[in-house]
PDB file of C-alpha atoms and ligand atoms in Angstrom:
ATOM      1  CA  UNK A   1      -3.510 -20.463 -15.979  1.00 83.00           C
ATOM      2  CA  UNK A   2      -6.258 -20.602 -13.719  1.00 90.00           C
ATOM      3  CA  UNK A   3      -6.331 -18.228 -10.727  1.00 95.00           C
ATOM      4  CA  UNK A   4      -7.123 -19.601  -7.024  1.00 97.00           C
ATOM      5  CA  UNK A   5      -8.492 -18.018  -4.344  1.00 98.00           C
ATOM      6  CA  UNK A   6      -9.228 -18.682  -0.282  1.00 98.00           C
ATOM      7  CA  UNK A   7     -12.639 -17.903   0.687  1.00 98.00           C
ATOM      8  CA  UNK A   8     -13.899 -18.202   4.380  1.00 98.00           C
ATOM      9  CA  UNK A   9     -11.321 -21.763   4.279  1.00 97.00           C
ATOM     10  CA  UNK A  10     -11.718 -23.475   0.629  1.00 97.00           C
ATOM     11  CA  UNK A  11      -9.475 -23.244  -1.832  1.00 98.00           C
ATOM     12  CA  UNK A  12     -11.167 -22.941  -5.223  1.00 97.00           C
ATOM     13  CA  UNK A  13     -10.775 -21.227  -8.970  1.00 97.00           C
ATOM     14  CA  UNK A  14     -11.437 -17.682  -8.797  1.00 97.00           C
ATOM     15  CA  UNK A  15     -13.730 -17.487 -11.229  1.00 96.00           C
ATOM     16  CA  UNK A  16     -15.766 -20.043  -9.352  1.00 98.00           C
ATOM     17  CA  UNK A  17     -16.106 -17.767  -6.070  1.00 98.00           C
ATOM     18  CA  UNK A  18     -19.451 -16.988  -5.114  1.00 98.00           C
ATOM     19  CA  UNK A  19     -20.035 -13.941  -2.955  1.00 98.00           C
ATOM     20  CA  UNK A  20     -23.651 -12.844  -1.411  1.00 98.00           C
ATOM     21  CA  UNK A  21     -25.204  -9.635  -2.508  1.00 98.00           C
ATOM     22  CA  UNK A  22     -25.819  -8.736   1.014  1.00 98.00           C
ATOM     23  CA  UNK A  23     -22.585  -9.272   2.259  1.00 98.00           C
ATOM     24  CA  UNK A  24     -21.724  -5.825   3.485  1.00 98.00           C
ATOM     25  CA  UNK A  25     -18.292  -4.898   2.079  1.00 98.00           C
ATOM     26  CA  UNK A  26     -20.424  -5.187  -1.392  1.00 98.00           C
ATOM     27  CA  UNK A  27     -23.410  -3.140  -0.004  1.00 98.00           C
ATOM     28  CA  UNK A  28     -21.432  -0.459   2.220  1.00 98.00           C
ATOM     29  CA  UNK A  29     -17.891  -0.908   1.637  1.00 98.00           C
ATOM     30  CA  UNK A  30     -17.712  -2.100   5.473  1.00 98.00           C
ATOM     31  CA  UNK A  31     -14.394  -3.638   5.392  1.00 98.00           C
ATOM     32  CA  UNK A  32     -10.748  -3.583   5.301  1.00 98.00           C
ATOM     33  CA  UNK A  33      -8.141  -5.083   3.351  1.00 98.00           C
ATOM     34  CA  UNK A  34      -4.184  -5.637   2.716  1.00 98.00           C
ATOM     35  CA  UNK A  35      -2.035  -5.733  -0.129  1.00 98.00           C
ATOM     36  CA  UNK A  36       1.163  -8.189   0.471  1.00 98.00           C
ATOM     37  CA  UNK A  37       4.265  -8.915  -1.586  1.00 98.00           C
ATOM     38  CA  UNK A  38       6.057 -12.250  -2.307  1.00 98.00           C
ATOM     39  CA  UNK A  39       9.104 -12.563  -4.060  1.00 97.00           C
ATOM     40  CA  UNK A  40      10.358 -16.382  -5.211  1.00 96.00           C
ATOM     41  CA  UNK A  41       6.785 -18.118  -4.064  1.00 97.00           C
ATOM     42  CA  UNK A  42       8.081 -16.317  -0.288  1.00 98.00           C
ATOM     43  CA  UNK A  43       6.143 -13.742   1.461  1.00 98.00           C
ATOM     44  CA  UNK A  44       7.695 -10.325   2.673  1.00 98.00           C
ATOM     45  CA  UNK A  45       6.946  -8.746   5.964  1.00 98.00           C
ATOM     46  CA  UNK A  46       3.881 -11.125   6.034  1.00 98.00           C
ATOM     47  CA  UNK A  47       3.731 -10.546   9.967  1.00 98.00           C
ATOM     48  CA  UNK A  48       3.858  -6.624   9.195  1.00 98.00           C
ATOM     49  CA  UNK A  49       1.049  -6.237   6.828  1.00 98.00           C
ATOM     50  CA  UNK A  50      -1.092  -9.482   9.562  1.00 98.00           C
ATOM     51  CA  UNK A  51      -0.410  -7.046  12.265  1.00 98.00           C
ATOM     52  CA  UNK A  52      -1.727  -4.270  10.260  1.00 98.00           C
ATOM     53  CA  UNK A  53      -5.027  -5.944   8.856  1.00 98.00           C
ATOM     54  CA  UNK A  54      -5.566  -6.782  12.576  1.00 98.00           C
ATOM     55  CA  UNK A  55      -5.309  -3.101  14.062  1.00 98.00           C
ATOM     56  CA  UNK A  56      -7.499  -1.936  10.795  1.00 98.00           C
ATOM     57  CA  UNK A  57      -9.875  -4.797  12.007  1.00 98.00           C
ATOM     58  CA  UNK A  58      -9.888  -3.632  15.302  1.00 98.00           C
ATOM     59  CA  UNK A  59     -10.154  -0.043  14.142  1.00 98.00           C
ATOM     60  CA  UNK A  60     -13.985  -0.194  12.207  1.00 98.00           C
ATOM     61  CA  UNK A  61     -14.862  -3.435  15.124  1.00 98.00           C
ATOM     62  CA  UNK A  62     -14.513  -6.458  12.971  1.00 98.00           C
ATOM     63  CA  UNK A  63     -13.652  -9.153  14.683  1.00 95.00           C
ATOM     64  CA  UNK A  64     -10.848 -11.002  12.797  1.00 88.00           C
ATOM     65  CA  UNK A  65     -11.650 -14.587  12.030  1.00 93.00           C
ATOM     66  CA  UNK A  66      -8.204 -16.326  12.200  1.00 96.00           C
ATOM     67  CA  UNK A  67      -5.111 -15.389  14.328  1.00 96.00           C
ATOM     68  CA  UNK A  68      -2.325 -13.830  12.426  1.00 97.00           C
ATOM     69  CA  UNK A  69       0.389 -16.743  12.145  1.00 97.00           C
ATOM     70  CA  UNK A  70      -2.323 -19.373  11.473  1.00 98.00           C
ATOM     71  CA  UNK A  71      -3.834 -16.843   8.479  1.00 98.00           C
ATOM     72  CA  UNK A  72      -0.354 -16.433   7.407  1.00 98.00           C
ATOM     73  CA  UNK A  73      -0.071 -20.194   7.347  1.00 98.00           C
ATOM     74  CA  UNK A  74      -3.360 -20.243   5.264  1.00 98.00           C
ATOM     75  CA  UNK A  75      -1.735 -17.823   2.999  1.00 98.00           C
ATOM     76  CA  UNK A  76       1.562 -20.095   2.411  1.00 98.00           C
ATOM     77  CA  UNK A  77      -1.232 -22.549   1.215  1.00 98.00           C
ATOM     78  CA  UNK A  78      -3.290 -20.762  -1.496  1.00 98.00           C
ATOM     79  CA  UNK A  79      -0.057 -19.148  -2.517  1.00 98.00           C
ATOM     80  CA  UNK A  80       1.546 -23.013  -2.993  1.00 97.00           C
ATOM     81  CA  UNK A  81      -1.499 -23.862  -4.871  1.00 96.00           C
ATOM     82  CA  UNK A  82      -1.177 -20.904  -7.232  1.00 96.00           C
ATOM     83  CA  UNK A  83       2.357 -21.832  -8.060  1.00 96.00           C
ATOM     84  CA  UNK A  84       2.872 -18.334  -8.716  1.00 97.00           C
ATOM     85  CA  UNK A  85       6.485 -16.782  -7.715  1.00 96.00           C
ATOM     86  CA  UNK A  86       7.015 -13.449  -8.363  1.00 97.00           C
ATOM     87  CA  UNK A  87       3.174 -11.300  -6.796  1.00 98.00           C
ATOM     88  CA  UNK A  88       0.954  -9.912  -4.731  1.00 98.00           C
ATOM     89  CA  UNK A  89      -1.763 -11.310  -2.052  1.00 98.00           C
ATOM     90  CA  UNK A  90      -4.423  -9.169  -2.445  1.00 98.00           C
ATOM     91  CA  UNK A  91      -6.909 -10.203   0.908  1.00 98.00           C
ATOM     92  CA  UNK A  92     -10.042  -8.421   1.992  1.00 98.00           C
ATOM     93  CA  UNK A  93     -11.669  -9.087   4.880  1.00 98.00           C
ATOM     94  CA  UNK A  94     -15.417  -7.760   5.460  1.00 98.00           C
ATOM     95  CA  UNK A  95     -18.186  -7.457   8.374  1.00 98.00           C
ATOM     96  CA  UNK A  96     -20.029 -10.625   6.901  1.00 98.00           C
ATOM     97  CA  UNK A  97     -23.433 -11.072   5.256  1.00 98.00           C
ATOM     98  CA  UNK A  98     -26.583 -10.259   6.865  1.00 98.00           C
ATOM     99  CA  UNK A  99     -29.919  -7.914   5.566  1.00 98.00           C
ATOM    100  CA  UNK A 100     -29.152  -4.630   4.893  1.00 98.00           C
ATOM    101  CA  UNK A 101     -29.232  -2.119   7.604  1.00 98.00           C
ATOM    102  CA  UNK A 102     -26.528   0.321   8.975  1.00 98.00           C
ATOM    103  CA  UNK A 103     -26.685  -1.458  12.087  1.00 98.00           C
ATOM    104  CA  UNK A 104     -24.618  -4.210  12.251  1.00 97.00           C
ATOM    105  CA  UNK A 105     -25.636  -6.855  14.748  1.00 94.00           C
ATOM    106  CA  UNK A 106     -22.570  -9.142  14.932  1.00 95.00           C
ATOM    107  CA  UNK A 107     -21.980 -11.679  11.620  1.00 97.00           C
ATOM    108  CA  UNK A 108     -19.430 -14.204  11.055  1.00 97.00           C
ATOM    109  CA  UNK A 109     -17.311 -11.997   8.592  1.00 98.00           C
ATOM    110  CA  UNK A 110     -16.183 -12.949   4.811  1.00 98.00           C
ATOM    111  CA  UNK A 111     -12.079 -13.747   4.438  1.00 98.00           C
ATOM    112  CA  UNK A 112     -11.166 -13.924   1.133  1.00 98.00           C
ATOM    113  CA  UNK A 113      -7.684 -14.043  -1.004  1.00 98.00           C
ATOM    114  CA  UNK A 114      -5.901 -14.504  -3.859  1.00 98.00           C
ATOM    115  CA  UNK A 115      -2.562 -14.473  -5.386  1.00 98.00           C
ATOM    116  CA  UNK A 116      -1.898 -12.548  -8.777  1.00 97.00           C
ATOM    117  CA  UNK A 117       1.414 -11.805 -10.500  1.00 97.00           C
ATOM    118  CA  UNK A 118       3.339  -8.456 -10.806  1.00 97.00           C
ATOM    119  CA  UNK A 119       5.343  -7.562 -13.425  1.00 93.00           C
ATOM    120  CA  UNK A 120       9.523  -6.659 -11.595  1.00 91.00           C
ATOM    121  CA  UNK A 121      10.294  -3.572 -10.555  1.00 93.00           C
ATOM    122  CA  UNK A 122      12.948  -1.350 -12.400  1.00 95.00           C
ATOM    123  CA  UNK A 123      16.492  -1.907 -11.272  1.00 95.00           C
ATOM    124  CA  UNK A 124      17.128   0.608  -8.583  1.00 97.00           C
ATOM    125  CA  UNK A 125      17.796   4.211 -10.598  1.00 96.00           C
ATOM    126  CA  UNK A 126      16.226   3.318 -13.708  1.00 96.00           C
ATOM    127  CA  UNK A 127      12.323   4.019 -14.633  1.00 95.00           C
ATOM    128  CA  UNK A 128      11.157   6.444 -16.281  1.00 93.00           C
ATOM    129  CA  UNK A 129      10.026   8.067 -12.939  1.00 96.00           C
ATOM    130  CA  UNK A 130       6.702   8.355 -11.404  1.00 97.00           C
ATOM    131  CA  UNK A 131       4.495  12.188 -12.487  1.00 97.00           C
ATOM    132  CA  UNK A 132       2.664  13.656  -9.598  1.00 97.00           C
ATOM    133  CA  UNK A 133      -0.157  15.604  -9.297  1.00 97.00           C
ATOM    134  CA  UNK A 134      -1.321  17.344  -6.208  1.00 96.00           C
ATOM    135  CA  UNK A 135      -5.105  17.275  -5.274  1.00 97.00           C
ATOM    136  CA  UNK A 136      -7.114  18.466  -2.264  1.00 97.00           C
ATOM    137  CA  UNK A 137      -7.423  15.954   0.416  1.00 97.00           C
ATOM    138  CA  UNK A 138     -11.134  14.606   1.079  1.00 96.00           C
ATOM    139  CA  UNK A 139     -10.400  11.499   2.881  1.00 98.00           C
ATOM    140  CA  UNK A 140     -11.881  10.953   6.464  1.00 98.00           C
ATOM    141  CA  UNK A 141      -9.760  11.491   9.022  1.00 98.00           C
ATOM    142  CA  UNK A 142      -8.692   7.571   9.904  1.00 98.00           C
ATOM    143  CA  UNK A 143      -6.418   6.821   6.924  1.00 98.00           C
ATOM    144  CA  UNK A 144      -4.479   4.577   9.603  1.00 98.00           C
ATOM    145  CA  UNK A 145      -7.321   2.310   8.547  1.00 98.00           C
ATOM    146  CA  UNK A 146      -6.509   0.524   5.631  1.00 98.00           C
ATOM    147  CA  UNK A 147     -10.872   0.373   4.596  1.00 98.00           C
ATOM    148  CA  UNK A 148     -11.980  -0.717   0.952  1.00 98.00           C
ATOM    149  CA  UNK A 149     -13.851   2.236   1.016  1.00 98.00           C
ATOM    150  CA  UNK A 150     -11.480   4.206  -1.624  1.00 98.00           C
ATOM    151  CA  UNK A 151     -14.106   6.263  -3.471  1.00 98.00           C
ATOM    152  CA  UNK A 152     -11.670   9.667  -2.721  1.00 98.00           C
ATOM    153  CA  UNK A 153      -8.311   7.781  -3.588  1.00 98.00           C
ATOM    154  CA  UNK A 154      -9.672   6.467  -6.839  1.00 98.00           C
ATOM    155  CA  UNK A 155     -11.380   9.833  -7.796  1.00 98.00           C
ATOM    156  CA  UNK A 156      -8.114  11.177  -7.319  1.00 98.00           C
ATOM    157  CA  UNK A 157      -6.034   8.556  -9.014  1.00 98.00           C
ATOM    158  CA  UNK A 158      -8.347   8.760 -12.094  1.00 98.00           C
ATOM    159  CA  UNK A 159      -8.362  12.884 -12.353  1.00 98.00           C
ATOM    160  CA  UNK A 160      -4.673  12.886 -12.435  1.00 98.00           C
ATOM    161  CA  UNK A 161      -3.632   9.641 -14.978  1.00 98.00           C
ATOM    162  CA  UNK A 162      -6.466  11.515 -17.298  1.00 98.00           C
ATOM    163  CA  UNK A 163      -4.017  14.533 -17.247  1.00 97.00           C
ATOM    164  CA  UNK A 164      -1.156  12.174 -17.938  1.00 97.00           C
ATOM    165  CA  UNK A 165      -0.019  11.630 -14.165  1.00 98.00           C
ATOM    166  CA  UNK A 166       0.514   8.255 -12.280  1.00 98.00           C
ATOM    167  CA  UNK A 167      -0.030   9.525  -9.131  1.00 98.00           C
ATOM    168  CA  UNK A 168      -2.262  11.886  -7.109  1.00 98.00           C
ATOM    169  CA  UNK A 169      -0.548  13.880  -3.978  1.00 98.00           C
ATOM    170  CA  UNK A 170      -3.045  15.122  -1.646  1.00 98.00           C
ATOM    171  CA  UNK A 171      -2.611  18.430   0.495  1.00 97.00           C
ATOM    172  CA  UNK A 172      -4.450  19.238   3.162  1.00 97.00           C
ATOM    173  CA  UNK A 173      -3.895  22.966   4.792  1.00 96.00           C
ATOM    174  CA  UNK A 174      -1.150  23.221   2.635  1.00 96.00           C
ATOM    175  CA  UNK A 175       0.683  20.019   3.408  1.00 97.00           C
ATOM    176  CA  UNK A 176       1.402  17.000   1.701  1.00 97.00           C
ATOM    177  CA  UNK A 177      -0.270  13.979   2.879  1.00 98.00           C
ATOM    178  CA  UNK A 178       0.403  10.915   1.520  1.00 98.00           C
ATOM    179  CA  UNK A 179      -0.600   9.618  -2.114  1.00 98.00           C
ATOM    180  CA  UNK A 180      -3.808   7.743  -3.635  1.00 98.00           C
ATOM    181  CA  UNK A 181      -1.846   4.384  -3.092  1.00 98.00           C
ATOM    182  CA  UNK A 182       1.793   5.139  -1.864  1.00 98.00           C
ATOM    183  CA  UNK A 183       3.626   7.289   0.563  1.00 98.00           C
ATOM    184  CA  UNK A 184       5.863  10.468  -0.405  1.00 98.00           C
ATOM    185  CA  UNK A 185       8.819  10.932   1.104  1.00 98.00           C
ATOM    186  CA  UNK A 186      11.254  14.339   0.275  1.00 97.00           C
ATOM    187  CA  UNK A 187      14.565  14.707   0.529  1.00 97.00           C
ATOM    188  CA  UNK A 188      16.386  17.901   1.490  1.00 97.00           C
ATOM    189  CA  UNK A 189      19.667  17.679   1.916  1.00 96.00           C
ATOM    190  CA  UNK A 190      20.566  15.073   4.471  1.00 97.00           C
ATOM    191  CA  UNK A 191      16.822  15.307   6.046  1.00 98.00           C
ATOM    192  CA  UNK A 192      14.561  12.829   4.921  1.00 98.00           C
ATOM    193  CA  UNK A 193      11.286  14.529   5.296  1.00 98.00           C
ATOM    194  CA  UNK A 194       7.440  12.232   5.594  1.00 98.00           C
ATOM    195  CA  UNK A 195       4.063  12.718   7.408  1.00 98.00           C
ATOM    196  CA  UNK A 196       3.295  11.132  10.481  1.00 98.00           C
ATOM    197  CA  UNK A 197       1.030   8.161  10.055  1.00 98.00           C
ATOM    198  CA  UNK A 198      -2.381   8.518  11.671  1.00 98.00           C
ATOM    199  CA  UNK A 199      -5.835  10.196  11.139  1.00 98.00           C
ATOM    200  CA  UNK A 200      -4.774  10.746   7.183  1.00 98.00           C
ATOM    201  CA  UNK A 201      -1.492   8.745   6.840  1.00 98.00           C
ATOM    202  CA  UNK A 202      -1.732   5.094   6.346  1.00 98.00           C
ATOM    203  CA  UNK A 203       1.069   3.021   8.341  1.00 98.00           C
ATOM    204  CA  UNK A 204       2.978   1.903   4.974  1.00 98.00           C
ATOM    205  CA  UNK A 205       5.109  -1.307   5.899  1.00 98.00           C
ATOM    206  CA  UNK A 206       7.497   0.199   2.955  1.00 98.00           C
ATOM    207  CA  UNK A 207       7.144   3.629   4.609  1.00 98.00           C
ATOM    208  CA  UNK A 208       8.880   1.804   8.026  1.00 98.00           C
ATOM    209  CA  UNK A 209      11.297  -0.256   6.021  1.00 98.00           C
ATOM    210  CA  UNK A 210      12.238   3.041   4.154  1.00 98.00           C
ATOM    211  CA  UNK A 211      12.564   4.666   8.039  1.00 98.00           C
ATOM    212  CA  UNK A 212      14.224   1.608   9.083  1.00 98.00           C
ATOM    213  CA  UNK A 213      16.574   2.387   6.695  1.00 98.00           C
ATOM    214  CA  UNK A 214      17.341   5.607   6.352  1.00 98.00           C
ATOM    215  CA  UNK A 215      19.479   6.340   9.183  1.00 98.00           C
ATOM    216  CA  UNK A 216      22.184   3.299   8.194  1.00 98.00           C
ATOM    217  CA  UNK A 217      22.662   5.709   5.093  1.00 98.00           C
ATOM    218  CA  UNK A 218      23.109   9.237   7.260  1.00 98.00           C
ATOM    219  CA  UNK A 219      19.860  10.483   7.028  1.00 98.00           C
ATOM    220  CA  UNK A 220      18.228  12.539   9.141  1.00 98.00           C
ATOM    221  CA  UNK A 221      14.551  11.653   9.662  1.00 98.00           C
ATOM    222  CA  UNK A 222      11.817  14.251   9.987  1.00 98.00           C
ATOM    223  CA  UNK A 223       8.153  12.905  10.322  1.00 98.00           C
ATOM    224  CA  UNK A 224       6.069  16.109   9.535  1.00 97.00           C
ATOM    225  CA  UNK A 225       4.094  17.824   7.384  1.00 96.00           C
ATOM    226  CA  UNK A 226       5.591  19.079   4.318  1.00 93.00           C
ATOM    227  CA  UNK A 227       4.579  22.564   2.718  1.00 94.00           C
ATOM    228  CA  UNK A 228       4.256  22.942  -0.625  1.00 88.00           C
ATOM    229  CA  UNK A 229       7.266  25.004  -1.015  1.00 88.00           C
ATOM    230  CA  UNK A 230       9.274  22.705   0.388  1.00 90.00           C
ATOM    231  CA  UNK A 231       8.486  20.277  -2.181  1.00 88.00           C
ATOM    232  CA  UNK A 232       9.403  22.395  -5.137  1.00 87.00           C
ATOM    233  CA  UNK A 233      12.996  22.589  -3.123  1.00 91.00           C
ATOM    234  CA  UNK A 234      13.408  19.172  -3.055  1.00 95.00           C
ATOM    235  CA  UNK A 235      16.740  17.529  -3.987  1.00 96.00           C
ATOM    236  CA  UNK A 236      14.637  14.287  -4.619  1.00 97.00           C
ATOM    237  CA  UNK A 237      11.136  13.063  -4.257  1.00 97.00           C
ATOM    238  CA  UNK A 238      10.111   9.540  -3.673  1.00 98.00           C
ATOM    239  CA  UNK A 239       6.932   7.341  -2.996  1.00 98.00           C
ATOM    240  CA  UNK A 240       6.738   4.354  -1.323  1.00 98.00           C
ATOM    241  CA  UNK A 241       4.662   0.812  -1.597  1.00 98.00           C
ATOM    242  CA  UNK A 242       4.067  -2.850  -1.302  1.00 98.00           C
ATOM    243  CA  UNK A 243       4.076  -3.226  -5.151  1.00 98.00           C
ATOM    244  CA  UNK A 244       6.311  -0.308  -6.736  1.00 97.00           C
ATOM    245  CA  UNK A 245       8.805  -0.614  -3.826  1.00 98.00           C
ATOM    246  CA  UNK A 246      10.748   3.044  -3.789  1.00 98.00           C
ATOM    247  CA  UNK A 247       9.692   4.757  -6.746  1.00 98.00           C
ATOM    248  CA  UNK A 248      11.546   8.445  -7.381  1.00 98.00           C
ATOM    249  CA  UNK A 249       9.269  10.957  -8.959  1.00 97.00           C
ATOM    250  CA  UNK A 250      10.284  12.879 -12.211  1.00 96.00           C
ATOM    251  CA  UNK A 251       7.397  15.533 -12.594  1.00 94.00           C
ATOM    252  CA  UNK A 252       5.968  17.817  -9.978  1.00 91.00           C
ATOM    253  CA  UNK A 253       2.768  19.047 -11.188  1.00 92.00           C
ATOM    254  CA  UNK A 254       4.168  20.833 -14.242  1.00 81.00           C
ATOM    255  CA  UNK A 255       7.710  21.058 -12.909  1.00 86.00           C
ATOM    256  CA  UNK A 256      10.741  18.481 -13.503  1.00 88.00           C
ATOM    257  CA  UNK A 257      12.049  17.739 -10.170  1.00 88.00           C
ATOM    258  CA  UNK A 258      15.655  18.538 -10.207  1.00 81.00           C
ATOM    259  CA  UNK A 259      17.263  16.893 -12.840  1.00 81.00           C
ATOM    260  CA  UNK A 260      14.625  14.457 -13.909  1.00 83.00           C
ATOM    261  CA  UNK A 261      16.927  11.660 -13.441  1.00 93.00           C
ATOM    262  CA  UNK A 262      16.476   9.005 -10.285  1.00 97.00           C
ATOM    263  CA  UNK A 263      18.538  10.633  -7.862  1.00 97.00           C
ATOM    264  CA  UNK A 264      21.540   9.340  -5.758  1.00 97.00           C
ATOM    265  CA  UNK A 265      19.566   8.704  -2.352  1.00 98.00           C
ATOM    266  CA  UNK A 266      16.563   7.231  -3.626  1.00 98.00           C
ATOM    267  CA  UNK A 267      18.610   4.919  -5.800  1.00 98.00           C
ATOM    268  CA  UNK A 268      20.566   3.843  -2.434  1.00 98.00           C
ATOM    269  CA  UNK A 269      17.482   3.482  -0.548  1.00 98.00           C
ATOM    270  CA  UNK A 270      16.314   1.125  -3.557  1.00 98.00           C
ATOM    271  CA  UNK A 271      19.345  -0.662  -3.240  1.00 98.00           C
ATOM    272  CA  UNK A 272      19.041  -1.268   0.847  1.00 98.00           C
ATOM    273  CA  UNK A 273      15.447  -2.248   0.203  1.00 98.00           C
ATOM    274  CA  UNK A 274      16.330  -5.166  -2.462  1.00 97.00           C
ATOM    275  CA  UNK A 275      19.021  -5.684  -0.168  1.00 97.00           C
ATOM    276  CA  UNK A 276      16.046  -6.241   2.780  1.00 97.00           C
ATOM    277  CA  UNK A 277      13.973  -8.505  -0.074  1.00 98.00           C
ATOM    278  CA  UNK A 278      17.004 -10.737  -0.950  1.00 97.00           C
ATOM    279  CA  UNK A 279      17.617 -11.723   2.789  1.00 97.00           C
ATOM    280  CA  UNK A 280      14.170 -12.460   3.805  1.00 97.00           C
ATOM    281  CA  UNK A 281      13.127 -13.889   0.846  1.00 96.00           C
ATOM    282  CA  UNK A 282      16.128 -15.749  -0.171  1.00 94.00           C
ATOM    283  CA  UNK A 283      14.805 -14.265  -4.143  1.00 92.00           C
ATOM    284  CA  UNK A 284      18.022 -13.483  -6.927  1.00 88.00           C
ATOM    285  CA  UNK A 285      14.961 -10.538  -7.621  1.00 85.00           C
ATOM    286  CA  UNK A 286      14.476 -10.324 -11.358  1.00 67.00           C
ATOM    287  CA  UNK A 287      14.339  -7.077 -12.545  1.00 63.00           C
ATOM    288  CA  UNK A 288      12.466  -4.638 -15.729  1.00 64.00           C
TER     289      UNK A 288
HETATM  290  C1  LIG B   1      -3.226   5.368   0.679  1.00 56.76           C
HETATM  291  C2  LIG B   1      -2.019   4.501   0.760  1.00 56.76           C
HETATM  292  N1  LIG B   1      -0.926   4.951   1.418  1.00 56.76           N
HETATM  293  C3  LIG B   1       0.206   4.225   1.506  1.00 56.76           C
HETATM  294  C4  LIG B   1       0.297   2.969   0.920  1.00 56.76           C
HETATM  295  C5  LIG B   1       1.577   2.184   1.026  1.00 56.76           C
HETATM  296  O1  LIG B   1       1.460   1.148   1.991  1.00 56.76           O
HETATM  297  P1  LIG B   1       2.345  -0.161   1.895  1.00 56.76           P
HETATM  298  O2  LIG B   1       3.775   0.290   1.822  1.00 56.76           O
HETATM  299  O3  LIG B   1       2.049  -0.897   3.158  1.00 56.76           O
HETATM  300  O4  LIG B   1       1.925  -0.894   0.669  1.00 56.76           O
HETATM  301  C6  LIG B   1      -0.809   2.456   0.236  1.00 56.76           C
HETATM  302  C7  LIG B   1      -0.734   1.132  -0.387  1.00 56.76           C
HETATM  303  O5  LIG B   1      -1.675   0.628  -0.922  1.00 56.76           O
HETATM  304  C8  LIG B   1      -1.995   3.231   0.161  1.00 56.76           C
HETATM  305  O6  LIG B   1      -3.082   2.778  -0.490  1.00 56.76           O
END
């Protein structure tokens, strides 16, 4: 089935994109991107993950080319022409093409995106968990930038699947940030514990959702750092994204959390969340 893409306003096969050498997301990694779900050929929290692509935009001075609902109307259209239900938009935006030189002088910038197909979630409680593995935090310190340049997420990702893991934790000063491509979320007892978003926590749209939520179910919300201790007390240990949804962890570093099973929370949260994608989406949500 061939793939389509939108790039800088045509519609064409992907394999048939052309991109320049010089453009500068290639040459520097000077760009920013978003990652956004649709369920049933609908997108979810489309105006969400627009308004974030425009503050990340803002945030490294590019100046977006299209205004949010008429990109999201773009969107609609490449995602009608892929005829693909059940996926992601994955859509980069960069400074543009122009010689190569740090300075940038201003460029018209490259748009680009596609639609590709994800394979369902599990049903909320079932999985086989997510393994974590903690790993010092090198990031720069504007994480609330959602850049394409993910050198130290992907160093980390790869370290810890090569020790069997499927996700990398980073600490910084003893505190848990966030993860290579998801938030983390503890639970202990009736607090619901997270990191503040900012200089090295990205502004998850699942992360709100999951905040959104939480209260409806009795939770008591605490955005701060979490120590390291804490996290070995944890009743239950989540992380959050666009394309796992609410994922409970089963493996601390070398330690089963709790009883290795999904536990009761998360697996209410999961519910509330499908609960969320059903009503905005209109989707019956097919399941693993
Ligand atoms: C570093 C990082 N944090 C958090 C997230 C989760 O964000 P969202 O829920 O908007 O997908 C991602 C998703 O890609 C990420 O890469």
């Amino acid at each position: 089935m061939t793939e389509w893409i939108w790039l800088n306003g045509d519609i064409l096969p992907l394999g048939d994109a052309k991109i320049s050498v010089e453009d500068r997301g290639f040459q520097f990694a000077d760009g920013v991107y978003e990652v956004i779900r649709f369920y049933d050929g609908k997108l979810f929290t489309a105006p969400e993950h627009l308004a974030r692509l425009k503050r990340s935009a803002e945030g490294i001075k590019i100046p977006p080319p299209l205004e949010s609902t008429h990109l999201e109307t773009e969107i609609e259209k490449l995602l009608g022409a892929s005829g693909l239900q059940d996926g992601m938009i994955y859509l980069q935006l960069t400074r543009g093409v122009a010689p190569r030189d740090h300075v940038y002088g201003s460029m018209p910038p490259t748009l680009l995106f596609y639609a590709r197909e994800l394979p369902p979630v599990p049903e909320p409680g079932a999985g086989p968990g997510v393994k974590l593995i903690s790993v010092e935090d090198q990031r720069w310190q504007r994480c609330w930038i959602k850049s394409i340049a993910l050198l130290p997420n992907i160093l980390a990702k790869n370290e810890v699947v090569a020790q069997g893991a499927d996700e990398a934790v980073f600490i910084e000063n003893g505190l848990v940030t966030e993860c290579s491509t998801s938030n983390i979320f503890a639970l202990l007892g009736p607090r619901l514990i997270t990191h503040p978003v900012g200089p090295k926590v990205l502004p998850g749209i699942t992360r709100e959702l999951v905040l959104e939520i939480a209260p409806t179910l009795g939770l008591i919300v605490e955005e701060r750092g979490l120590g390291l201790d804490e996290l070995r007390q944890a009743d239950e240990i989540f992380i959050t994204s666009t394309t796992r949804e609410i994922a409970w962890a089963a493996r601390w570093n070398d330690h089963p959390i709790r009883t290795g099973r999904c536990g009761p929370i998360t697996e209410k949260l999961q519910q509330a969340y499908r609960d969320k994608v059903r009503a905005a989406t209109g989707s019956a949500l097919t399941t693993a």
